[in-house]
mmCIF file of C-alpha atoms in Angstrom:
data_model
loop_
_atom_site.group_PDB
_atom_site.id
_atom_site.type_symbol
_atom_site.label_atom_id
_atom_site.label_comp_id
_atom_site.label_asym_id
_atom_site.label_seq_id
_atom_site.Cartn_x
_atom_site.Cartn_y
_atom_site.Cartn_z
ATOM 1 C CA MET A 1 75.383 78.462 95.211
ATOM 2 C CA ALA A 2 75.941 80.934 98.651
ATOM 3 C CA GLU A 3 78.973 80.287 100.780
ATOM 4 C CA LYS A 4 78.589 78.078 103.478
ATOM 5 C CA SER A 5 79.191 79.917 107.144
ATOM 6 C CA TYR A 6 81.328 77.742 109.465
ATOM 7 C CA ASP A 7 80.738 80.768 112.215
ATOM 8 C CA SER A 8 80.586 78.070 115.185
ATOM 9 C CA LEU A 9 83.197 76.072 114.126
ATOM 10 C CA LYS A 10 85.354 77.112 116.897
ATOM 11 C CA ILE A 11 88.873 75.429 117.424
ATOM 12 C CA GLU A 12 89.087 74.066 120.869
ATOM 13 C CA ASN A 13 93.028 72.805 120.709
ATOM 14 C CA ILE A 14 95.759 71.720 117.701
ATOM 15 C CA VAL A 15 98.375 69.283 118.481
ATOM 16 C CA ALA A 16 101.336 69.548 116.880
ATOM 17 C CA SER A 17 104.444 67.013 117.249
ATOM 18 C CA GLY A 18 107.783 66.881 115.776
ATOM 19 C CA GLU A 19 111.542 67.295 116.359
ATOM 20 C CA ILE A 20 113.364 70.223 117.540
ATOM 21 C CA ALA A 21 117.190 68.932 118.417
ATOM 22 C CA LYS A 22 118.716 65.674 118.281
ATOM 23 C CA GLU A 23 118.396 65.173 121.839
ATOM 24 C CA MET A 24 118.239 67.318 125.272
ATOM 25 C CA ASP A 25 119.625 67.020 128.776
ATOM 26 C CA LEU A 26 115.734 66.615 130.406
ATOM 27 C CA GLN A 27 117.414 67.024 133.957
ATOM 28 C CA SER A 28 119.502 69.810 132.896
ATOM 29 C CA ILE A 29 116.174 71.393 131.665
ATOM 30 C CA SER A 30 114.110 70.497 134.022
ATOM 31 C CA GLU A 31 116.371 72.161 136.446
ATOM 32 C CA ASN A 32 117.474 75.370 134.420
ATOM 33 C CA ILE A 33 113.896 76.389 133.129
ATOM 34 C CA ASP A 34 110.777 77.823 134.920
ATOM 35 C CA ASN A 35 107.774 76.513 134.622
ATOM 36 C CA CYS A 36 109.462 72.855 133.402
ATOM 37 C CA GLU A 37 108.581 69.699 135.310
ATOM 38 C CA LEU A 38 110.426 66.078 134.783
ATOM 39 C CA ASN A 39 109.109 63.545 137.177
ATOM 40 C CA THR A 40 110.286 60.634 135.424
ATOM 41 C CA LYS A 41 107.994 57.955 137.363
ATOM 42 C CA ARG A 42 105.148 59.282 135.992
ATOM 43 C CA PHE A 43 106.247 60.501 132.571
ATOM 44 C CA PRO A 44 109.357 59.933 131.151
ATOM 45 C CA GLY A 45 109.208 63.198 129.333
ATOM 46 C CA ALA A 46 109.759 67.114 131.009
ATOM 47 C CA VAL A 47 106.564 69.114 130.622
ATOM 48 C CA LEU A 48 106.925 72.740 129.668
ATOM 49 C CA ARG A 49 104.869 75.072 130.318
ATOM 50 C CA ILE A 50 104.223 78.790 128.648
ATOM 51 C CA THR A 51 101.780 81.191 129.849
ATOM 52 C CA VAL A 52 101.384 83.103 126.806
ATOM 53 C CA PRO A 53 100.494 82.070 124.445
ATOM 54 C CA LYS A 54 99.119 79.086 126.882
ATOM 55 C CA ILE A 55 100.463 76.128 125.761
ATOM 56 C CA ALA A 56 102.128 72.930 127.542
ATOM 57 C CA ALA A 57 105.437 71.224 125.580
ATOM 58 C CA LEU A 58 106.376 67.738 126.112
ATOM 59 C CA LEU A 59 109.969 67.781 126.136
ATOM 60 C CA PHE A 60 111.827 63.828 125.343
ATOM 61 C CA SER A 61 115.404 63.274 125.387
ATOM 62 C CA SER A 62 115.358 62.354 121.820
ATOM 63 C CA GLY A 63 114.552 66.019 120.939
ATOM 64 C CA LYS A 64 110.974 65.377 119.715
ATOM 65 C CA VAL A 65 108.291 67.575 121.316
ATOM 66 C CA VAL A 66 104.890 66.944 121.426
ATOM 67 C CA LEU A 67 102.940 70.887 121.904
ATOM 68 C CA THR A 68 99.476 70.841 122.944
ATOM 69 C CA GLY A 69 96.780 73.424 124.021
ATOM 70 C CA ILE A 70 97.395 75.375 120.927
ATOM 71 C CA ARG A 71 94.612 77.203 119.606
ATOM 72 C CA ASN A 72 95.695 78.891 116.147
ATOM 73 C CA ASN A 73 98.702 78.669 114.093
ATOM 74 C CA GLU A 74 100.333 81.826 114.893
ATOM 75 C CA ASP A 75 100.053 80.687 119.161
ATOM 76 C CA LEU A 76 102.334 77.531 117.478
ATOM 77 C CA GLU A 77 104.508 79.585 116.211
ATOM 78 C CA LYS A 78 105.148 82.269 119.197
ATOM 79 C CA GLY A 79 105.632 79.285 121.517
ATOM 80 C CA LEU A 80 107.929 77.095 119.727
ATOM 81 C CA ASP A 81 109.867 80.170 118.979
ATOM 82 C CA ILE A 82 109.973 80.610 123.327
ATOM 83 C CA ILE A 83 110.834 76.903 123.729
ATOM 84 C CA ILE A 84 113.598 77.081 121.399
ATOM 85 C CA LYS A 85 115.093 80.279 122.648
ATOM 86 C CA SER A 86 114.848 79.331 126.412
ATOM 87 C CA LEU A 87 115.958 75.560 125.384
ATOM 88 C CA LYS A 88 119.725 77.473 123.866
ATOM 89 C CA GLU A 89 119.843 79.894 127.183
ATOM 90 C CA ASN A 90 119.961 76.718 128.911
ATOM 91 C CA GLY A 91 122.645 74.977 126.421
ATOM 92 C CA VAL A 92 120.530 73.096 124.156
ATOM 93 C CA ASP A 93 121.834 72.288 120.626
ATOM 94 C CA THR A 94 118.274 72.897 118.882
ATOM 95 C CA PHE A 95 117.895 73.111 115.190
ATOM 96 C CA ASP A 96 117.922 76.056 113.774
ATOM 97 C CA VAL A 97 114.790 75.164 111.903
ATOM 98 C CA PRO A 98 112.354 72.707 113.698
ATOM 99 C CA ASN A 99 110.343 70.124 112.307
ATOM 100 C CA VAL A 100 107.015 70.717 113.826
ATOM 101 C CA LYS A 101 103.853 70.017 112.109
ATOM 102 C CA VAL A 102 100.855 69.864 113.487
ATOM 103 C CA THR A 103 99.089 66.560 114.132
ATOM 104 C CA ASN A 104 95.825 66.932 115.563
ATOM 105 C CA ILE A 105 93.113 70.054 114.973
ATOM 106 C CA VAL A 106 90.447 69.722 118.130
ATOM 107 C CA CYS A 107 87.073 71.560 116.491
ATOM 108 C CA SER A 108 83.776 72.392 118.321
ATOM 109 C CA TYR A 109 80.378 73.136 116.015
ATOM 110 C CA ASP A 110 76.867 73.866 116.715
ATOM 111 C CA MET A 111 74.643 72.745 114.089
ATOM 112 C CA GLY A 112 71.850 75.330 115.959
ATOM 113 C CA LYS A 113 69.081 72.428 116.233
ATOM 114 C CA PRO A 114 68.654 69.296 118.317
ATOM 115 C CA VAL A 115 69.912 65.870 116.674
ATOM 116 C CA ASN A 116 67.594 62.468 116.801
ATOM 117 C CA LEU A 117 71.192 60.211 117.178
ATOM 118 C CA ASN A 118 68.876 56.807 116.964
ATOM 119 C CA ARG A 119 67.224 57.841 113.395
ATOM 120 C CA ILE A 120 71.445 58.132 112.374
ATOM 121 C CA VAL A 121 71.660 54.800 113.652
ATOM 122 C CA VAL A 122 68.369 53.213 111.773
ATOM 123 C CA THR A 123 68.685 55.670 108.785
ATOM 124 C CA LEU A 124 72.195 55.583 107.857
ATOM 125 C CA ASN A 125 73.221 51.836 109.074
ATOM 126 C CA LEU A 126 76.802 51.731 108.706
ATOM 127 C CA GLU A 127 79.670 50.177 110.188
ATOM 128 C CA ASN A 128 81.856 53.857 110.662
ATOM 129 C CA ILE A 129 78.702 54.619 113.266
ATOM 130 C CA GLU A 130 79.481 53.769 116.763
ATOM 131 C CA TYR A 131 76.756 55.052 119.461
ATOM 132 C CA GLU A 132 76.581 53.354 123.101
ATOM 133 C CA PRO A 133 74.713 55.323 125.014
ATOM 134 C CA GLU A 134 74.848 53.290 128.065
ATOM 135 C CA GLN A 135 78.158 53.838 128.083
ATOM 136 C CA PHE A 136 78.554 57.703 125.816
ATOM 137 C CA PRO A 137 75.474 60.208 125.192
ATOM 138 C CA GLY A 138 77.454 61.311 121.639
ATOM 139 C CA LEU A 139 76.962 59.127 118.588
ATOM 140 C CA VAL A 140 80.345 58.644 116.747
ATOM 141 C CA TYR A 141 81.285 59.347 113.355
ATOM 142 C CA ARG A 142 84.243 58.014 111.808
ATOM 143 C CA ILE A 143 84.385 59.496 107.977
ATOM 144 C CA GLU A 144 86.560 58.511 105.555
ATOM 145 C CA GLU A 145 86.876 61.451 103.416
ATOM 146 C CA PRO A 146 88.621 63.236 104.868
ATOM 147 C CA LYS A 147 89.892 61.178 107.976
ATOM 148 C CA ILE A 148 87.544 63.057 110.614
ATOM 149 C CA VAL A 149 85.911 61.863 113.445
ATOM 150 C CA ALA A 150 83.183 63.485 114.459
ATOM 151 C CA LEU A 151 81.114 63.449 117.958
ATOM 152 C CA ILE A 152 77.798 63.983 117.765
ATOM 153 C CA PHE A 153 75.397 64.678 120.370
ATOM 154 C CA SER A 154 71.925 65.240 121.033
ATOM 155 C CA SER A 155 72.224 68.858 121.677
ATOM 156 C CA GLY A 156 73.282 69.497 117.774
ATOM 157 C CA LYS A 157 76.707 70.188 119.348
ATOM 158 C CA ILE A 158 80.008 68.744 117.510
ATOM 159 C CA ILE A 159 83.087 67.529 118.172
ATOM 160 C CA LEU A 160 85.628 67.077 115.086
ATOM 161 C CA THR A 161 88.995 65.592 115.683
ATOM 162 C CA GLY A 162 91.636 64.372 112.710
ATOM 163 C CA GLY A 163 92.497 67.144 111.281
ATOM 164 C CA LYS A 164 95.434 68.403 110.408
ATOM 165 C CA ASN A 165 94.490 71.896 108.599
ATOM 166 C CA MET A 166 91.078 73.567 108.985
ATOM 167 C CA GLU A 167 90.505 72.329 105.090
ATOM 168 C CA ASP A 168 90.168 68.577 106.192
ATOM 169 C CA ILE A 169 88.330 69.193 109.293
ATOM 170 C CA LYS A 170 85.294 72.333 107.113
ATOM 171 C CA SER A 171 85.580 69.492 104.349
ATOM 172 C CA GLY A 172 84.173 67.083 107.236
ATOM 173 C CA LEU A 173 81.857 68.935 108.117
ATOM 174 C CA ASP A 174 80.282 69.336 104.788
ATOM 175 C CA VAL A 175 80.432 65.550 104.535
ATOM 176 C CA LEU A 176 79.222 65.078 108.001
ATOM 177 C CA GLU A 177 76.033 67.699 106.953
ATOM 178 C CA SER A 178 75.154 66.393 103.710
ATOM 179 C CA LYS A 179 75.039 62.940 105.861
ATOM 180 C CA LEU A 180 72.780 64.629 108.110
ATOM 181 C CA ASP A 181 70.125 66.801 105.842
ATOM 182 C CA SER A 182 69.181 63.339 103.872
ATOM 183 C CA ILE A 183 68.210 61.915 106.967
ATOM 184 C CA MET A 184 66.626 64.820 108.965
#
């Protein structure tokens, strides 16, 4: 059997979260680090924006961090290094080894052909499908194993979310395509 091609599978966003310190003084951080904003009336954390690689880091006084906008693992490592270095230079006692893990990967995929969403709903008739075209133009398919959510559009474009690694995403895409191949 030929190796499946994932050529049109593209990472749109990676979200990672974890702990980088026991605690952080957000007021001090926001006053001393460029591109760091603190507005506690709108959000309980500070937002640190890194330009290269382009990442937004949400910093919390508990020492926790959420990173978003990441495009690959190298950018995650580079961004985390920049954040830790910047925090240390501003007096924050960060962990030597931050405990940050990927929590969600969002990918886009193009099947290269249109899809009849009504036919999917009628044929599969599954509980894990939501399709209300008056509310949202895509069909939401919740794949149980691996735990991935696919947003399928009639154009054949698909958004896959919920994976913690690319193997999960590819496996979810394989499950989805096998279901679609059986009815198309």
